[in-house]
Coordinates of C-alpha atoms in Angstrom, one line a residue:
M428 CA -17.0 9.1 -12.9
L429 CA -13.4 9.7 -14.0
D430 CA -11.0 8.3 -11.4
A431 CA -7.5 9.7 -10.9
R432 CA -5.6 7.1 -12.9
Q433 CA -8.0 7.4 -15.8
G434 CA -7.4 11.1 -15.7
L435 CA -3.6 10.5 -15.8
R436 CA -4.0 8.2 -18.8
L437 CA -6.0 10.8 -20.6
L438 CA -3.5 13.5 -19.7
L439 CA -0.5 11.5 -20.9
A440 CA -2.2 10.7 -24.1
A441 CA -2.7 14.4 -24.9
A442 CA -0.8 15.6 -28.0
V443 CA 0.0 19.1 -26.6
V444 CA 1.0 20.1 -23.1
S445 CA 2.1 23.3 -21.6
A446 CA 5.2 23.6 -19.4
V447 CA 5.0 26.0 -16.5
P448 CA 7.0 26.3 -13.3
H449 CA 5.4 24.7 -10.2
R450 CA 5.5 26.5 -6.9
A451 CA 4.6 24.9 -3.6
S452 CA 3.4 27.7 -1.5
L453 CA 5.0 28.3 1.8
A454 CA 7.2 25.2 1.6
Q455 CA 10.9 24.7 1.4
T456 CA 12.3 22.5 -1.4
V457 CA 15.7 20.8 -1.1
N458 CA 17.7 18.5 -3.4
I459 CA 18.2 15.1 -1.8
W460 CA 21.5 14.3 -3.5
P461 CA 24.6 16.5 -3.3
G462 CA 25.0 16.4 -7.1
V463 CA 23.5 14.5 -9.9
A464 CA 21.5 11.5 -8.6
P465 CA 23.5 8.3 -9.0
G466 CA 22.5 6.3 -12.0
S467 CA 21.1 9.1 -14.0
E468 CA 24.2 11.0 -14.9
G469 CA 23.5 10.6 -18.7
W470 CA 19.9 11.7 -18.5
T471 CA 19.0 14.6 -20.8
Q472 CA 15.2 14.8 -20.6
R473 CA 13.7 18.1 -19.4
E474 CA 11.3 18.1 -16.5
V475 CA 7.8 19.4 -17.3
T476 CA 5.1 20.5 -14.9
L477 CA 1.5 20.2 -16.1
E478 CA -1.0 22.5 -14.3
A479 CA -4.8 22.2 -14.2
T480 CA -5.1 18.6 -15.3
P481 CA -8.0 16.4 -14.4
I482 CA -6.0 15.3 -11.3
G483 CA -4.3 18.6 -10.5
T484 CA -0.7 19.3 -11.0
V485 CA 1.4 16.5 -12.6
V486 CA 5.2 16.3 -13.1
I487 CA 6.9 14.3 -15.8
N488 CA 10.5 13.6 -16.8
V489 CA 11.9 14.0 -13.2
V490 CA 15.7 14.0 -13.3
A491 CA 16.6 15.9 -10.1
P492 CA 14.8 14.5 -7.1
T493 CA 13.7 16.8 -4.3
L494 CA 11.9 17.0 -1.0
T495 CA 9.4 19.8 -0.4
A496 CA 9.0 20.3 3.3
Y497 CA 5.7 21.3 5.0
L498 CA 6.7 22.0 8.6
P499 CA 4.1 22.6 11.3
D500 CA 4.2 25.4 13.8
R501 CA 6.7 24.5 16.5
A502 CA 4.1 25.1 19.1
T503 CA 1.9 22.3 17.9
A504 CA 4.5 20.1 16.2
T505 CA 4.4 16.4 17.2
G506 CA 8.0 15.7 16.1
T507 CA 6.6 13.0 13.7
S508 CA 7.4 13.3 10.0
V509 CA 6.1 11.6 6.9
I510 CA 7.8 11.4 3.5
V511 CA 5.0 11.3 0.8
A512 CA 5.6 9.6 -2.5
P513 CA 3.0 10.3 -5.2
G514 CA 2.0 7.7 -7.8
G515 CA 1.9 8.0 -11.6
A516 CA 3.0 4.7 -13.1
F517 CA 6.7 5.7 -12.9
V518 CA 6.2 7.9 -15.9
A519 CA 4.6 10.9 -14.0
L520 CA 3.9 12.1 -10.5
A521 CA 0.4 13.1 -9.3
I522 CA 2.2 15.7 -7.2
E523 CA -0.9 17.6 -6.1
L524 CA -3.5 15.0 -5.5
E525 CA -1.2 12.5 -3.9
G526 CA 1.5 14.9 -2.7
H527 CA 1.0 18.5 -1.7
R528 CA -2.6 18.1 -0.6
V529 CA -1.7 15.2 1.6
A530 CA 1.3 17.1 3.1
R531 CA -0.8 20.2 3.9
W532 CA -3.4 18.0 5.7
L533 CA -0.7 16.4 7.8
Q534 CA 1.0 19.8 8.5
Q535 CA -2.2 21.2 9.8
R536 CA -2.3 18.4 12.4
G537 CA 1.3 18.9 13.7
I538 CA 2.9 16.3 11.5
A539 CA 5.8 17.4 9.3
A540 CA 5.4 16.2 5.7
F541 CA 7.9 16.0 2.9
V542 CA 6.7 15.5 -0.7
L543 CA 9.2 13.4 -2.5
K544 CA 9.6 14.2 -6.2
Y545 CA 11.4 11.1 -7.3
R546 CA 12.9 10.2 -10.6
T547 CA 10.6 8.9 -13.3
V548 CA 11.0 7.1 -16.6
E549 CA 11.4 9.5 -19.6
K550 CA 8.2 10.1 -21.5
R551 CA 8.9 9.4 -25.1
Q552 CA 5.4 8.6 -26.4
D553 CA 1.8 9.2 -25.7
G554 CA 0.2 7.3 -22.9
I555 CA 1.8 5.0 -20.3
P556 CA 4.5 2.8 -21.9
A557 CA 4.9 -0.9 -21.2
M558 CA 7.8 -1.3 -18.8
D559 CA 9.5 -3.6 -16.3
Q560 CA 8.2 -2.4 -13.0
D561 CA 11.3 -3.4 -11.0
T562 CA 13.6 -1.6 -13.4
A563 CA 11.4 1.5 -13.5
A564 CA 11.1 1.6 -9.7
R565 CA 14.8 1.4 -8.8
Y566 CA 15.4 5.1 -9.2
G567 CA 12.5 6.1 -7.1
I568 CA 13.5 3.5 -4.4
A569 CA 17.0 4.9 -4.3
D570 CA 15.6 8.4 -4.0
G571 CA 13.3 7.2 -1.2
I572 CA 16.1 5.7 0.8
Q573 CA 18.2 8.9 0.4
A574 CA 15.1 11.0 1.4
V575 CA 14.9 9.1 4.8
S576 CA 18.6 9.8 5.3
V577 CA 18.2 13.5 4.6
V578 CA 15.2 13.9 6.9
R579 CA 17.0 12.2 9.8
R580 CA 20.2 14.1 9.2
R581 CA 18.3 17.4 9.3
A582 CA 15.9 16.4 12.1
A583 CA 17.2 18.9 14.7
E584 CA 17.1 21.7 12.2
W585 CA 13.4 20.9 11.3
G586 CA 12.3 20.2 14.8
L587 CA 11.8 16.5 14.2
V588 CA 12.3 13.3 16.2
P589 CA 14.8 11.2 14.2
D590 CA 13.2 7.9 15.1
R591 CA 9.7 9.0 14.0
V592 CA 10.3 9.3 10.3
G593 CA 7.7 7.5 8.3
F594 CA 7.0 6.9 4.6
L595 CA 3.7 7.1 2.8
G596 CA 3.2 6.1 -0.9
F597 CA 0.4 5.9 -3.5
S598 CA 0.3 3.4 -6.3
A599 CA 3.8 3.5 -7.9
G600 CA 4.8 5.6 -4.9
A601 CA 3.7 2.7 -2.7
M602 CA 6.0 0.4 -4.6
V603 CA 8.8 3.0 -3.9
T604 CA 7.6 2.8 -0.2
S605 CA 7.9 -1.0 -0.3
G606 CA 11.4 -0.8 -1.6
V607 CA 12.5 1.6 1.2
L608 CA 10.7 -0.5 3.8
L609 CA 12.1 -3.9 2.7
Q610 CA 15.7 -2.8 2.0
E611 CA 18.4 -5.0 3.6
H612 CA 19.8 -2.2 5.8
A613 CA 17.5 -2.2 8.8
A614 CA 18.8 1.1 10.2
A615 CA 18.0 2.9 7.0
R616 CA 14.3 1.8 6.9
P617 CA 11.6 4.3 7.9
D618 CA 10.1 4.0 11.4
F619 CA 6.6 3.3 10.0
A620 CA 5.3 2.9 6.5
A621 CA 1.9 3.3 4.7
L622 CA 1.0 1.9 1.3
V623 CA -2.2 3.2 -0.3
Y624 CA -3.5 1.3 -3.4
G625 CA 0.0 0.0 -4.2
A626 CA 2.6 -2.6 -3.4
P627 CA 5.5 -4.3 -5.2
F628 CA 4.1 -4.6 -8.7
G629 CA 6.9 -6.8 -10.0
V630 CA 8.8 -9.6 -8.4
M631 CA 7.9 -10.0 -4.7
P632 CA 10.9 -9.0 -2.6
A633 CA 12.1 -11.0 0.4
I634 CA 10.2 -9.9 3.5
P635 CA 12.6 -9.2 6.4
P636 CA 11.7 -10.5 9.9
D637 CA 12.1 -7.1 11.6
L638 CA 9.9 -4.5 10.1
P639 CA 8.4 -1.3 11.5
P640 CA 4.6 -0.9 11.7
V641 CA 2.9 -1.1 8.3
F642 CA -0.4 0.4 7.2
L643 CA -2.2 -0.8 4.0
A644 CA -5.3 0.7 2.4
W645 CA -7.1 0.0 -0.9
A646 CA -10.5 -0.2 -2.5
Q647 CA -12.3 -3.5 -3.5
D648 CA -13.1 -2.0 -6.9
D649 CA -9.5 -1.2 -7.7
A650 CA -8.7 -3.3 -10.8
V651 CA -5.1 -2.0 -11.0
A652 CA -3.7 -2.6 -7.5
R653 CA -6.0 -5.0 -5.7
A654 CA -4.2 -8.2 -6.7
P655 CA -0.6 -6.9 -6.0
V656 CA -1.7 -5.4 -2.7
I657 CA -3.3 -8.7 -1.5
R658 CA -0.2 -10.6 -2.6
F659 CA 1.9 -8.2 -0.6
Y660 CA -0.4 -8.5 2.4
D661 CA -0.2 -12.3 2.2
A662 CA 3.6 -12.2 2.1
L663 CA 3.7 -10.0 5.2
I664 CA 1.4 -12.3 7.1
A665 CA 3.4 -15.4 6.0
A666 CA 6.6 -13.6 7.3
G667 CA 4.9 -13.1 10.7
H668 CA 3.9 -9.5 10.4
R669 CA 0.5 -8.0 11.3
P670 CA -0.1 -4.9 9.2
E671 CA -2.9 -2.6 9.8
V672 CA -5.4 -3.1 6.9
H673 CA -8.3 -1.0 5.6
I674 CA -10.3 -2.2 2.5
F675 CA -12.8 0.3 1.3
G676 CA -15.9 -0.9 -0.5
R677 CA -15.6 1.7 -3.3
G678 CA -13.1 4.3 -4.4
G679 CA -11.3 2.8 -7.5
H680 CA -7.6 3.4 -8.1
G681 CA -5.9 6.7 -7.5
F682 CA -8.5 8.3 -5.2
G683 CA -5.9 10.2 -3.3
M684 CA -7.4 13.3 -1.7
Q685 CA -10.5 13.3 -4.0
R686 CA -14.0 13.5 -2.6
Q687 CA -16.1 11.0 -4.4
G688 CA -18.8 10.3 -1.9
T689 CA -17.3 6.9 -1.0
S690 CA -15.8 5.6 2.2
S691 CA -12.3 6.0 0.6
D692 CA -12.8 9.7 1.0
H693 CA -11.8 9.3 4.6
W694 CA -8.7 7.1 4.2
I695 CA -6.5 9.9 5.6
E696 CA -8.5 10.3 8.8
T697 CA -8.1 6.5 9.1
F698 CA -4.4 6.8 8.6
H699 CA -4.2 9.6 11.2
G700 CA -6.1 7.4 13.7
W701 CA -3.6 4.6 13.1
L702 CA -0.7 7.1 13.8
E703 CA -2.5 8.1 17.0
S704 CA -2.7 4.4 18.0
Q705 CA 1.1 4.2 17.5
G706 CA 1.6 7.2 19.8
L707 CA 2.9 9.3 16.9
T708 CA 0.4 12.2 17.1
R709 CA 1.5 13.5 20.5
R710 CA 4.7 15.3 21.3
P711 CA 7.3 13.2 23.1
A712 CA 7.9 13.9 26.8
T713 CA 11.3 15.3 26.0
G714 CA 9.9 17.6 23.2
A715 CA 11.0 17.9 19.6
R716 CA 13.9 20.2 19.1

């Protein structure tokens, strides 16, 4: 069985790719920075979207980070929102499997979802290059912090509750999530965070004493992320936190919204159940405006 990250590796090893525009149906896309994203002013690479790959649509060479908004019907909206950060080893984004499909699922249940297309390392060779994870992640983390600010600033326009803005990341996107969660400015952190088969893959950051609720999920047979996720879990526990944890027996790395016939197929229902336990799936008494 080909898991999602194996599919990504095969895709990035291909000699020939086709570039086509990507269109997220019935969704609004906005730039998260007012101009060129800070730190990438000299970047000249061209963004490329790859359609119909083994793991769906993939984007490489992201220079201009964006948010694609999937807003629920106002009549059923909970006011809760989730920024979704796909994975892809910081050299690509599995934008469909770990982005748009997740966002549509949440949208259908009254939760606003925003797919974050964050900056990635320029692809200059076949395959996934060796890289320093902390250096590669810094652009995505900066984009993630900015994305939280954008969603809160436009909360009234989008019918959201500004203190119900969460962050959900997969693999490298989970490392982005960890950076947004653990940043030193407490007021800029999300109100809840979920990391799926990912964590800080480089140096373990300091764990602040005051963190919002955290959800962790991974599979026991994930040879890529299992050790870093367990290390992050242990660090959270040592700092006095009690994250929600779900460990699936099988699923591999990069299961996303795949259906493989394993218990990991239902991670998103588990995540939704956790949101429900936090009171985030019902509309506030005052209503979201």
